[in-house]
Amino acid sequence: MRTSRFTEEQIIGALKEAEGGVPVAEVCRKIGVSAYTFYKWRRKYSGLNVPEARRMRELEVENSKLKRLVADQALDILALKEVVSKKW
């Protein structure tokens, strides 16, 4: 997964700036992102403060690790079932 060039502080700061009345186009131009990225951030981070956003990112990383672990175990189980099902 690709990491963001922006920290949670920068993202939430940009969102707060837009909430404060600065036009979205101006905020996007200032930080160098597209409007699509800004609205994606707003969908994901709206209503969060910085510690909550960090915790959410940590949980996403942990969740992806656990998903990989489960997928690996499922493959191991399938391989073992195939070996056991063969008649010797």
mmCIF file of C-alpha atoms in Angstrom:
data_model
loop_
_atom_site.group_PDB
_atom_site.id
_atom_site.type_symbol
_atom_site.label_atom_id
_atom_site.label_comp_id
_atom_site.label_asym_id
_atom_site.label_seq_id
_atom_site.Cartn_x
_atom_site.Cartn_y
_atom_site.Cartn_z
ATOM 1 C CA MET A 1 0.000 0.000 0.000
ATOM 2 C CA ARG A 2 1.311 3.408 -0.931
ATOM 3 C CA THR A 3 1.941 5.802 1.932
ATOM 4 C CA SER A 4 0.680 9.348 1.931
ATOM 5 C CA ARG A 5 2.997 12.299 1.456
ATOM 6 C CA PHE A 6 0.916 14.166 3.994
ATOM 7 C CA THR A 7 0.708 13.625 7.735
ATOM 8 C CA GLU A 8 -2.517 13.471 9.654
ATOM 9 C CA GLU A 9 -1.823 16.974 10.975
ATOM 10 C CA GLN A 10 -1.539 18.391 7.456
ATOM 11 C CA ILE A 11 -4.661 16.614 6.232
ATOM 12 C CA ILE A 12 -6.799 17.641 9.191
ATOM 13 C CA GLY A 13 -5.370 21.157 9.045
ATOM 14 C CA ALA A 14 -6.428 21.473 5.412
ATOM 15 C CA LEU A 15 -9.906 20.186 6.232
ATOM 16 C CA LYS A 16 -10.271 22.643 9.122
ATOM 17 C CA GLU A 17 -9.100 25.466 6.872
ATOM 18 C CA ALA A 18 -11.797 24.613 4.323
ATOM 19 C CA GLU A 19 -14.398 24.413 7.086
ATOM 20 C CA GLY A 20 -13.285 27.874 8.203
ATOM 21 C CA GLY A 21 -14.473 29.427 4.965
ATOM 22 C CA VAL A 22 -11.486 29.177 2.617
ATOM 23 C CA PRO A 23 -12.588 27.866 -0.807
ATOM 24 C CA VAL A 24 -11.721 24.247 -1.480
ATOM 25 C CA ALA A 25 -9.924 25.148 -4.720
ATOM 26 C CA GLU A 26 -7.679 27.536 -2.785
ATOM 27 C CA VAL A 27 -6.818 24.925 -0.145
ATOM 28 C CA CYS A 28 -6.084 22.314 -2.827
ATOM 29 C CA ARG A 29 -3.837 24.695 -4.738
ATOM 30 C CA LYS A 30 -1.984 25.672 -1.574
ATOM 31 C CA ILE A 31 -1.160 22.127 -0.479
ATOM 32 C CA GLY A 32 -0.797 20.727 -4.003
ATOM 33 C CA VAL A 33 -3.514 18.095 -4.200
ATOM 34 C CA SER A 34 -6.476 17.575 -6.483
ATOM 35 C CA ALA A 35 -10.027 18.312 -5.474
ATOM 36 C CA TYR A 36 -10.743 14.572 -5.692
ATOM 37 C CA THR A 37 -8.053 13.866 -3.088
ATOM 38 C CA PHE A 38 -9.390 16.613 -0.857
ATOM 39 C CA TYR A 39 -12.935 15.230 -0.967
ATOM 40 C CA LYS A 40 -11.612 11.716 -0.358
ATOM 41 C CA TRP A 41 -9.806 13.023 2.725
ATOM 42 C CA ARG A 42 -12.966 14.793 3.847
ATOM 43 C CA ARG A 43 -14.953 11.593 3.535
ATOM 44 C CA LYS A 44 -12.349 9.680 5.524
ATOM 45 C CA TYR A 45 -11.182 12.198 8.143
ATOM 46 C CA SER A 46 -14.183 14.483 8.697
ATOM 47 C CA GLY A 47 -14.948 14.927 12.375
ATOM 48 C CA LEU A 48 -11.666 13.410 13.565
ATOM 49 C CA ASN A 49 -8.879 15.054 15.464
ATOM 50 C CA VAL A 50 -5.195 14.188 15.036
ATOM 51 C CA PRO A 51 -4.873 11.410 17.693
ATOM 52 C CA GLU A 52 -8.004 9.699 16.397
ATOM 53 C CA ALA A 53 -6.681 9.828 12.825
ATOM 54 C CA ARG A 54 -3.352 8.322 13.911
ATOM 55 C CA ARG A 55 -5.141 5.537 15.753
ATOM 56 C CA MET A 56 -7.297 4.868 12.699
ATOM 57 C CA ARG A 57 -4.193 4.554 10.499
ATOM 58 C CA GLU A 58 -2.560 2.188 13.010
ATOM 59 C CA LEU A 59 -5.688 0.044 13.051
ATOM 60 C CA GLU A 60 -5.759 -0.065 9.245
ATOM 61 C CA VAL A 61 -2.151 -1.300 9.165
ATOM 62 C CA GLU A 62 -2.874 -3.912 11.830
ATOM 63 C CA ASN A 63 -6.000 -5.014 9.995
ATOM 64 C CA SER A 64 -4.094 -5.526 6.741
ATOM 65 C CA LYS A 65 -1.476 -7.627 8.554
ATOM 66 C CA LEU A 66 -4.183 -9.789 10.102
ATOM 67 C CA LYS A 67 -5.912 -10.240 6.739
ATOM 68 C CA ARG A 68 -2.652 -11.458 5.210
ATOM 69 C CA LEU A 69 -2.153 -13.845 8.125
ATOM 70 C CA VAL A 70 -5.638 -15.317 7.691
ATOM 71 C CA ALA A 71 -5.119 -15.688 3.942
ATOM 72 C CA ASP A 72 -1.837 -17.532 4.504
ATOM 73 C CA GLN A 73 -3.453 -19.858 7.024
ATOM 74 C CA ALA A 74 -6.342 -20.548 4.662
ATOM 75 C CA LEU A 75 -3.876 -21.547 1.939
ATOM 76 C CA ASP A 76 -2.031 -23.818 4.368
ATOM 77 C CA ILE A 77 -5.296 -25.474 5.400
ATOM 78 C CA LEU A 78 -6.291 -26.058 1.773
ATOM 79 C CA ALA A 79 -2.909 -27.589 1.007
ATOM 80 C CA LEU A 80 -3.125 -29.904 4.030
ATOM 81 C CA LYS A 81 -6.665 -30.977 3.115
ATOM 82 C CA GLU A 82 -5.516 -31.806 -0.390
ATOM 83 C CA VAL A 83 -2.640 -33.922 0.907
ATOM 84 C CA VAL A 84 -4.863 -35.773 3.377
ATOM 85 C CA SER A 85 -7.607 -36.442 0.814
ATOM 86 C CA LYS A 86 -5.280 -38.305 -1.568
ATOM 87 C CA LYS A 87 -5.410 -42.076 -1.397
ATOM 88 C CA TRP A 88 -2.036 -43.677 -0.877
#
